[in-house]
């Protein structure tokens, strides 16, 4: 089974969120099952830098306004990701100051529709035989950036009267849809009648996410609960009607954790390694973290952490409101994150007010994320919505008990610690109401359990032993690919 994974990011070369982790880990897990995945990526600087033994597969001549001189498709190895890759070498599109989606002033690039249409269009060319040595049986497109792949596949089947290569489209976050003004549709080289309610049109605009959801043979998202939630108006981001229509081909598949990257027994970034049977190393990680952050060196003070993009989605204003109470009750708090300027400033102010108990590191720091997760006692993810969530999975694996809201993938992965679950399946703390009171109530329960050292350790060990590799997810994806391309 040959699968073309189409993504804008891939760990460890380019990452802005969980999408990159999935794109980086899924191919290896599929290879372990005997499948033959390749990835297709835009030629961002870090991706071109990671591509080895590159050769030109073809000079591309994309339609519409995508056409730019000198666009080539490269094929090579990405040793850092352990996978074969196609990379679109289009310097005018992808080699720019700023991030992959936003310019240096944090504004979306004006031609994002063209930059990412090129990704979807190229996927369809590969499906059509652009590389005579390798042709995918299935195209698997991720998030809005790759969402036009199923659309161009449908267009090619229609205009060239040939069988349509099957596709799976995975939503990693329904809130980011890739919406563009209708006037840009004509620049994409798609048949005009695709701009319709039964097509890519959405309230008079052109919506990449909707297009992917409409044209893909099957769709999936990253947890069973999120797959249900997005079929309702509250979390459907306007697309719940379409998702209900397509419920018969919609699956929820939980992400895994890449054991080669996140494993406290082997993690070389930690002050000490540990496992469920030998937890002493975790104490050394905590002492090292308190020292590094300038927090009071208090081994018994419960230390809560967060690793997150700072956005409205993540419920961080609840944390800000809960912090005085948390500190007053003798706990410590450390945050690693970047994003919203007001949230950054508010966390910085909180840290200045309580330097012994609150530490804040603004920015993106993969290595520090490991030290923070390992050295903390609990990790908070109080999101308003959460498609899957990865940091609570790292928390489970590192014996850093997750404190999460009862939504999306958080609800699917963390079992609340209550008296009646303590000996059964408890692995963290779960709260329902999206409010400071709801969060504080869960913090109170976490603090109570932390005082009962034996019970805390029992929950910690169970959390750490919970299977969370990529194997189960890869098997489920493979099952879907087989249904798409029998
Ligand atoms: P989302 O995709 O919504 O950002 P996830 O929890 O699914 O949320 O994935 C976030 C990923 O990004 C995790 O791997 C997390 O460790 C990482 N991450 C987020 N913020 C930072 C940061 N400031 N520094 C390092 N890693 C971060």
Coordinates of C-alpha atoms and ligand atoms in Angstrom, one line a residue:
X1 CA 0.0 0.0 0.0
X2 CA 1.6 3.3 -1.2
X3 CA 0.3 6.3 0.8
X4 CA 1.1 9.9 0.0
X5 CA 1.0 12.0 3.2
X6 CA 0.4 15.7 2.4
X7 CA 1.3 18.1 5.1
X8 CA 2.6 21.6 5.6
X9 CA 4.7 20.7 8.6
X10 CA 6.8 17.7 9.8
X11 CA 8.6 17.2 13.1
X12 CA 11.5 17.8 13.7
X13 CA 12.1 20.0 10.7
X14 CA 9.2 22.4 10.9
X15 CA 6.6 22.5 13.7
X16 CA 4.0 25.0 14.9
X17 CA 1.7 22.5 16.6
X18 CA 0.5 18.9 16.9
X19 CA 0.1 18.5 13.2
X20 CA 3.9 18.3 12.8
X21 CA 4.2 15.6 15.4
X22 CA 1.6 13.5 13.6
X23 CA 3.2 14.0 10.2
X24 CA 6.6 13.1 11.7
X25 CA 5.5 10.0 13.5
X26 CA 2.8 8.4 11.4
X27 CA 5.0 7.4 8.4
X28 CA 7.4 5.4 10.5
X29 CA 4.5 3.6 12.2
X30 CA 3.0 2.8 8.8
X31 CA 6.4 1.5 7.6
X32 CA 6.6 -0.8 10.6
X33 CA 3.3 -2.3 9.4
X34 CA 4.7 -3.0 5.9
X35 CA 3.1 0.0 4.2
X36 CA 5.0 2.3 1.9
X37 CA 4.4 6.0 2.9
X38 CA 6.0 9.0 1.4
X39 CA 5.4 12.6 2.4
X40 CA 4.8 15.7 0.2
X41 CA 5.8 19.0 1.7
X42 CA 6.2 22.6 0.7
X43 CA 9.9 23.6 0.2
X44 CA 10.3 25.8 3.3
X45 CA 13.9 26.5 4.2
X46 CA 14.1 24.0 7.1
X47 CA 12.6 21.2 5.0
X48 CA 14.9 21.8 2.0
X49 CA 17.7 21.8 4.5
X50 CA 16.7 18.4 5.8
X51 CA 16.3 16.8 2.4
X52 CA 19.2 14.5 1.4
X53 CA 20.1 12.9 -2.0
X54 CA 17.6 15.2 -3.7
X55 CA 16.9 14.8 -7.3
X56 CA 14.4 16.6 -9.6
X57 CA 11.3 14.5 -10.4
X58 CA 9.7 17.1 -12.7
X59 CA 9.5 20.8 -13.5
X60 CA 6.0 21.8 -12.5
X61 CA 3.6 23.9 -14.5
X62 CA 0.7 24.6 -12.2
X63 CA -2.4 26.2 -13.5
X64 CA -4.0 29.5 -12.8
X65 CA -2.2 32.1 -10.8
X66 CA 0.0 29.4 -9.1
X67 CA 2.2 29.3 -12.2
X68 CA 5.6 30.6 -11.3
X69 CA 8.8 30.1 -13.2
X70 CA 11.2 27.5 -11.9
X71 CA 8.9 25.4 -9.7
X72 CA 10.4 21.9 -9.3
X73 CA 9.4 18.8 -7.5
X74 CA 12.2 17.2 -5.7
X75 CA 12.5 13.7 -4.3
X76 CA 14.9 12.6 -1.6
X77 CA 15.2 11.3 2.0
X78 CA 14.4 13.1 5.2
X79 CA 16.8 11.2 7.5
X80 CA 15.5 13.2 10.5
X81 CA 12.0 11.9 9.9
X82 CA 13.0 8.4 8.5
X83 CA 10.9 8.8 5.4
X84 CA 11.1 9.4 1.7
X85 CA 9.8 12.8 0.7
X86 CA 8.7 14.9 -2.2
X87 CA 9.4 18.6 -1.7
X88 CA 8.0 21.4 -3.8
X89 CA 10.9 23.7 -4.6
X90 CA 9.2 27.0 -5.2
X91 CA 11.4 29.7 -3.7
X92 CA 9.0 32.5 -4.5
X93 CA 6.2 30.8 -2.6
X94 CA 8.0 29.3 0.4
X95 CA 11.4 31.0 1.0
X96 CA 10.3 34.1 2.8
X97 CA 11.1 35.9 6.1
X98 CA 8.5 35.0 8.7
X99 CA 6.7 31.8 9.5
X100 CA 5.1 29.2 7.3
X101 CA 1.7 30.8 7.3
X102 CA 2.2 34.3 8.8
X103 CA 4.7 37.0 7.7
X104 CA 7.2 38.7 10.0
X105 CA 4.4 41.0 11.3
X106 CA 2.2 38.0 12.2
X107 CA -0.1 38.7 9.2
X108 CA -1.2 35.9 6.8
X109 CA 0.6 36.1 3.5
X110 CA -1.7 37.6 0.9
X111 CA -1.2 34.7 -1.4
X112 CA -1.7 31.8 1.1
X113 CA -4.4 30.4 -1.2
X114 CA -1.9 30.0 -4.0
X115 CA 0.9 28.7 -1.8
X116 CA -1.2 25.9 -0.4
X117 CA -3.2 25.2 -3.5
X118 CA 0.1 24.4 -5.0
X119 CA 0.6 21.7 -2.3
X120 CA -2.8 20.1 -3.1
X121 CA -2.4 20.4 -6.8
X122 CA 1.0 18.7 -6.7
X123 CA -0.4 15.8 -4.7
X124 CA -3.0 15.3 -7.4
X125 CA -0.2 15.3 -10.0
X126 CA 1.7 12.6 -8.1
X127 CA -1.5 10.6 -7.9
X128 CA -1.8 11.0 -11.7
X129 CA 1.6 9.4 -12.4
X130 CA 4.0 12.4 -12.3
X131 CA 6.7 10.2 -10.8
X132 CA 6.8 7.1 -13.0
X133 CA 8.6 5.2 -10.3
X134 CA 6.1 5.7 -7.5
X135 CA 2.4 6.4 -7.7
X136 CA 0.3 6.5 -4.5
X137 CA -2.7 4.2 -4.0
X138 CA -4.2 6.7 -1.5
X139 CA -3.6 10.4 -0.8
X140 CA -3.8 11.4 2.9
X141 CA -4.1 15.1 3.3
X142 CA -3.7 16.9 6.6
X143 CA -5.5 20.2 7.7
X144 CA -6.5 23.1 5.6
X145 CA -3.1 23.6 4.0
X146 CA -3.4 20.2 2.2
X147 CA -7.2 20.3 1.8
X148 CA -7.2 21.0 -1.9
X149 CA -5.6 17.6 -2.7
X150 CA -9.0 15.8 -2.8
X151 CA -10.4 18.7 -4.8
X152 CA -7.7 18.5 -7.5
X153 CA -8.1 14.7 -7.5
X154 CA -11.8 15.2 -8.2
X155 CA -11.1 17.8 -10.9
X156 CA -8.6 15.6 -12.6
X157 CA -11.0 12.6 -12.7
X158 CA -13.6 14.8 -14.2
X159 CA -11.6 16.6 -16.8
X160 CA -9.3 13.7 -17.8
X161 CA -12.0 11.0 -17.5
X162 CA -9.8 8.7 -15.5
X163 CA -10.4 6.9 -12.2
X164 CA -10.1 9.0 -9.2
X165 CA -7.3 8.2 -6.7
X166 CA -8.9 7.8 -3.3
X167 CA -8.2 10.2 -0.5
X168 CA -8.4 10.6 3.3
X169 CA -8.6 14.1 4.8
X170 CA -7.7 14.6 8.4
X171 CA -8.8 17.5 10.5
X172 CA -6.3 18.4 13.2
X173 CA -8.1 21.6 14.2
X174 CA -11.5 22.7 12.7
X175 CA -11.0 26.2 13.9
X176 CA -8.3 26.9 11.2
X177 CA -10.1 26.6 7.9
X178 CA -8.2 28.6 5.3
X179 CA -10.9 31.0 4.0
X180 CA -10.4 33.2 1.1
X181 CA -12.4 35.8 -0.9
X182 CA -14.5 34.4 -3.7
X183 CA -12.5 36.5 -6.3
X184 CA -9.5 34.3 -5.6
X185 CA -11.2 31.1 -6.6
X186 CA -10.6 31.8 -10.3
X187 CA -6.9 31.8 -9.7
X188 CA -6.8 28.1 -8.7
X189 CA -7.4 26.5 -12.0
X190 CA -10.4 24.5 -10.8
X191 CA -13.5 23.9 -12.8
X192 CA -15.8 26.9 -12.3
X193 CA -18.8 24.7 -11.2
X194 CA -16.7 23.6 -8.1
X195 CA -17.5 27.0 -6.6
X196 CA -20.9 25.9 -5.3
X197 CA -22.6 25.0 -2.1
X198 CA -22.0 21.3 -3.0
X199 CA -18.3 22.1 -3.5
X200 CA -15.8 24.6 -2.2
X201 CA -18.1 27.6 -1.6
X202 CA -18.9 28.6 2.0
X203 CA -21.0 31.6 2.8
X204 CA -19.8 33.3 -0.4
X205 CA -16.2 32.6 0.3
X206 CA -13.8 29.9 -0.8
X207 CA -13.0 27.6 2.2
X208 CA -10.2 25.0 1.9
X209 CA -11.2 23.0 5.0
X210 CA -14.8 22.7 3.7
X211 CA -13.5 21.7 0.3
X212 CA -11.4 18.9 1.8
X213 CA -14.3 17.7 3.9
X214 CA -16.6 17.7 0.9
X215 CA -14.4 16.0 -1.7
X216 CA -12.4 13.4 0.3
X217 CA -13.6 9.8 0.1
X218 CA -13.2 9.5 3.9
X219 CA -12.5 12.0 6.6
X220 CA -11.0 11.7 10.0
X221 CA -10.1 13.7 13.0
X222 CA -7.8 13.1 15.9
X223 CA -10.0 11.7 18.6
X224 CA -13.4 10.0 18.8
X225 CA -14.9 12.6 21.1
X226 CA -13.8 15.5 18.8
X227 CA -15.3 13.6 15.9
X228 CA -18.7 13.7 17.7
X229 CA -18.3 17.2 19.0
X230 CA -17.7 18.8 15.6
X231 CA -21.0 17.4 14.4
X232 CA -22.8 19.9 16.7
X233 CA -23.2 23.6 16.4
X234 CA -21.1 24.5 19.4
X235 CA -17.8 23.0 18.1
X236 CA -18.7 22.6 14.4
X237 CA -17.3 26.1 13.4
X238 CA -20.1 26.4 10.8
X239 CA -19.2 23.1 9.2
X240 CA -21.3 20.8 11.5
X241 CA -24.0 20.4 8.9
X242 CA -21.6 19.0 6.3
X243 CA -19.9 16.9 9.0
X244 CA -23.3 15.4 10.0
X245 CA -24.0 14.7 6.3
X246 CA -20.7 12.9 6.1
X247 CA -20.9 11.1 9.5
X248 CA -20.9 7.7 7.8
X249 CA -17.3 8.2 6.5
X250 CA -16.0 10.2 9.5
X251 CA -13.6 8.5 12.0
X252 CA -11.9 9.7 15.2
X253 CA -8.4 8.2 15.6
X254 CA -6.4 9.2 18.6
X255 CA -2.8 10.4 18.1
X256 CA 0.0 8.5 19.7
X257 CA 3.3 9.7 21.2
X258 CA 6.6 9.0 19.4
X259 CA 8.5 6.8 21.8
X260 CA 11.8 7.8 20.2
X261 CA 11.2 11.4 21.2
X262 CA 9.1 11.3 24.4
X263 CA 10.2 8.5 26.8
X264 CA 11.5 9.3 30.3
X265 CA 13.5 6.2 30.4
X266 CA 15.7 7.2 27.4
X267 CA 15.2 11.0 27.1
X268 CA 18.7 12.4 26.8
X269 CA 17.4 16.0 27.5
X270 CA 16.6 15.2 31.2
X271 CA 18.7 15.7 34.3
X272 CA 17.9 12.0 35.1
X273 CA 16.0 9.2 33.5
X274 CA 13.2 7.2 35.2
X275 CA 10.5 4.7 34.6
X276 CA 7.4 3.5 36.5
X277 CA 9.4 1.2 38.7
X278 CA 12.3 3.7 39.3
X279 CA 10.8 7.1 40.0
X280 CA 13.7 8.6 41.9
X281 CA 15.0 10.3 38.7
X282 CA 11.8 12.3 38.4
X283 CA 12.6 13.9 41.8
X284 CA 16.0 14.9 40.4
X285 CA 14.4 16.3 37.3
X286 CA 12.1 18.4 39.5
X287 CA 15.0 19.7 41.6
X288 CA 16.9 20.6 38.4
X289 CA 13.9 22.4 37.0
X290 CA 13.2 24.4 40.2
X291 CA 16.9 25.5 40.1
X292 CA 16.8 26.4 36.4
X293 CA 13.6 28.5 36.9
X294 CA 14.6 30.1 40.1
X295 CA 11.6 28.6 42.0
X296 CA 11.8 27.8 45.7
X297 CA 13.7 24.5 46.1
X298 CA 10.8 22.7 47.7
X299 CA 10.6 19.0 46.8
X300 CA 7.2 18.6 48.3
X301 CA 5.5 21.7 46.7
X302 CA 3.3 20.4 43.9
X303 CA 4.5 21.9 40.7
X304 CA 2.0 22.4 37.9
X305 CA 3.1 23.2 34.3
X306 CA 1.8 24.2 30.9
X307 CA 3.3 23.8 27.5
X308 CA 1.1 25.6 25.0
X309 CA 0.4 28.0 22.2
X310 CA -1.0 31.0 24.0
X311 CA -4.4 31.3 22.3
X312 CA -8.0 31.7 23.4
X313 CA -8.6 28.0 22.7
X314 CA -6.4 26.8 25.5
X315 CA -8.3 28.3 28.4
X316 CA -5.3 30.1 29.8
X317 CA -7.3 33.1 31.2
X318 CA -8.8 30.5 33.6
X319 CA -5.3 29.6 34.7
X320 CA -4.4 33.3 35.2
X321 CA -7.4 33.7 37.4
X322 CA -6.6 30.6 39.4
X323 CA -2.9 31.4 39.9
X324 CA -3.2 33.5 43.1
X325 CA -5.2 30.7 44.8
X326 CA -2.8 28.0 43.6
X327 CA 0.2 29.9 45.0
X328 CA -1.6 30.7 48.2
X329 CA -2.2 26.9 48.7
X330 CA 1.6 26.3 48.5
X331 CA 1.8 25.1 44.9
X332 CA 4.2 26.2 42.2
X333 CA 3.5 26.9 38.5
X334 CA 5.7 27.1 35.4
X335 CA 4.6 27.9 31.8
X336 CA 6.3 27.6 28.4
X337 CA 4.4 29.2 25.6
X338 CA 4.2 31.8 23.0
X339 CA 1.4 33.6 21.1
X340 CA -1.2 36.1 22.2
X341 CA 0.6 39.3 23.4
X342 CA -1.9 40.0 26.2
X343 CA -1.6 36.5 27.6
X344 CA 2.2 36.7 27.4
X345 CA 2.2 40.0 29.3
X346 CA -0.3 38.7 31.9
X347 CA 1.8 35.6 32.6
X348 CA 4.9 37.7 32.8
X349 CA 3.2 39.9 35.4
X350 CA 2.1 36.9 37.4
X351 CA 5.7 35.6 37.5
X352 CA 7.1 39.0 38.6
X353 CA 4.6 39.1 41.5
X354 CA 5.5 35.6 42.7
X355 CA 9.1 34.8 41.6
X356 CA 9.5 31.9 44.1
X357 CA 6.3 30.2 43.0
X358 CA 5.6 31.2 39.3
X359 CA 8.0 30.9 36.4
X360 CA 7.2 31.8 32.8
X361 CA 9.3 31.2 29.8
X362 CA 8.0 32.8 26.6
X363 CA 9.0 31.4 23.3
X364 CA 9.2 28.1 21.6
X365 CA 11.8 25.7 23.1
X366 CA 11.5 22.0 22.3
X367 CA 14.3 20.9 24.7
X368 CA 13.0 22.9 27.6
X369 CA 9.5 21.4 27.0
X370 CA 11.0 18.0 27.9
X371 CA 12.7 19.3 31.1
X372 CA 9.5 21.0 32.1
X373 CA 7.2 18.0 31.6
X374 CA 9.6 15.7 33.3
X375 CA 10.3 18.0 36.3
X376 CA 6.6 18.9 37.0
X377 CA 4.1 17.0 39.1
X378 CA 1.1 17.8 37.0
X379 CA 0.4 19.4 33.5
X380 CA -2.7 21.5 32.9
X381 CA -4.7 21.5 29.6
X382 CA -7.9 23.4 30.5
X383 CA -8.9 23.9 26.8
X384 CA -12.2 25.3 25.6
X385 CA -11.9 22.7 22.8
X386 CA -9.1 20.2 22.0
X387 CA -9.1 18.0 18.9
X388 CA -6.6 15.5 20.5
X389 CA -4.0 17.3 22.6
X390 CA -0.5 16.0 22.9
X391 CA 0.9 17.5 26.1
X392 CA -1.5 15.6 28.3
X393 CA -0.2 12.4 26.6
X394 CA 3.4 13.5 27.3
X395 CA 2.2 14.1 30.9
X396 CA 0.8 10.6 31.2
X397 CA 4.0 9.1 29.9
X398 CA 6.3 11.1 32.2
X399 CA 4.2 10.5 35.3
X400 CA 3.2 14.2 35.3
X401 CA -0.5 13.9 36.0
X402 CA -2.7 15.7 33.5
X403 CA -5.3 18.1 34.7
X404 CA -7.7 18.6 31.8
X405 CA -11.1 19.8 30.7
X406 CA -13.6 17.1 29.7
X407 CA -13.5 17.8 25.9
X408 CA -12.2 16.3 22.7
X409 CA -9.1 14.1 23.0
X410 CA -8.5 15.2 26.6
X411 CA -11.7 13.3 27.5
X412 CA -10.6 10.3 25.6
X413 CA -7.2 10.0 27.2
X414 CA -7.4 11.0 30.9
X415 CA -9.5 9.2 33.5
X416 CA -10.5 11.3 36.5
X417 CA -9.1 10.4 39.9
X418 CA -12.0 9.9 42.3
X419 CA -12.3 7.6 45.3
X420 CA -14.1 5.0 43.3
X421 CA -11.7 5.2 40.3
X422 CA -8.4 5.3 42.3
X423 CA -7.8 1.6 42.1
X424 CA -9.4 1.2 38.7
X425 CA -8.4 3.6 35.9
X426 CA -7.6 7.0 37.4
X427 CA -4.8 8.7 35.5
X428 CA -5.3 12.5 36.2
X429 CA -7.9 15.1 36.9
X430 CA -10.9 16.0 34.7
X431 CA -13.3 19.0 35.0
X432 CA -16.4 19.8 33.0
X433 CA -17.3 23.5 33.4
X434 CA -15.2 25.9 31.4
X435 CA -14.8 28.3 34.3
X436 CA -12.2 29.3 36.9
X437 CA -14.3 27.7 39.6
X438 CA -14.3 24.4 37.6
X439 CA -10.5 24.6 37.2
X440 CA -9.9 25.5 40.8
X441 CA -12.1 22.6 41.9
X442 CA -9.9 20.2 39.9
X443 CA -6.7 21.8 41.3
X444 CA -8.1 21.3 44.8
X445 CA -8.5 17.6 44.1
X446 CA -5.0 17.4 42.6
X447 CA -3.5 19.0 45.7
X448 CA -5.5 16.6 48.0
X449 CA -4.2 13.6 46.1
X450 CA -0.7 15.0 46.1
X451 CA -0.7 14.9 49.9
X452 CA -1.5 11.2 49.8
X453 CA 1.9 10.1 48.5
X454 CA 1.1 6.4 48.0
X455 CA -2.1 7.1 46.1
X456 CA -0.4 9.7 43.9
X457 CA 2.3 7.3 43.1
X458 CA -0.2 4.6 42.2
X459 CA -2.0 6.9 39.7
X460 CA 1.4 8.1 38.4
X461 CA 2.6 4.5 37.7
X462 CA -0.7 3.6 36.0
X463 CA -0.5 6.7 33.8
X464 CA 3.0 5.9 32.8
X465 CA 2.1 2.3 31.9
X466 CA -0.8 3.3 29.7
X467 CA 0.0 2.3 26.1
X468 CA 0.1 5.4 23.9
X469 CA 2.4 4.5 21.0
X470 CA 1.6 5.1 17.3
X471 CA 1.0 1.4 16.5
X472 CA -2.7 1.3 17.2
X473 CA -3.4 4.6 15.3
X474 CA -1.3 3.4 12.3
X475 CA -3.3 0.1 12.2
X476 CA -6.5 2.1 12.1
X477 CA -5.3 4.4 9.4
X478 CA -4.2 1.4 7.4
X479 CA -7.7 0.0 7.7
X480 CA -9.1 3.2 6.4
X481 CA -6.7 3.3 3.4
X482 CA -7.7 -0.3 2.6
X483 CA -11.3 0.8 2.5
X484 CA -10.5 3.7 0.2
X485 CA -8.2 1.7 -2.1
X486 CA -9.1 -2.0 -1.6
Ligands
LIG1 P1 -1.9 22.4 19.2 O1 -1.6 21.5 18.0 O2 -3.3 22.9 19.3 O3 -0.9 23.5 19.4 P2 -1.2 20.0 20.7 O4 -1.2 19.7 22.2 O5 -1.9 19.0 19.9 O6 -1.7 21.5 20.5 O7 0.3 20.0 20.2 C1 1.2 21.0 20.6 C2 2.6 20.6 20.4 O8 3.5 21.7 20.4 C3 3.1 19.7 21.5 O9 4.1 18.8 21.0 C4 3.8 20.7 22.4 O10 4.8 20.1 23.2 C5 4.4 21.7 21.5 N1 4.5 23.0 22.0 C6 3.5 24.0 22.1 N2 4.1 25.1 22.5 C7 5.4 24.9 22.7 C8 6.5 25.8 23.1 N3 6.3 27.0 23.4 N4 7.7 25.2 23.1 C9 7.9 23.9 22.7 N5 6.9 23.1 22.3 C10 5.7 23.6 22.3

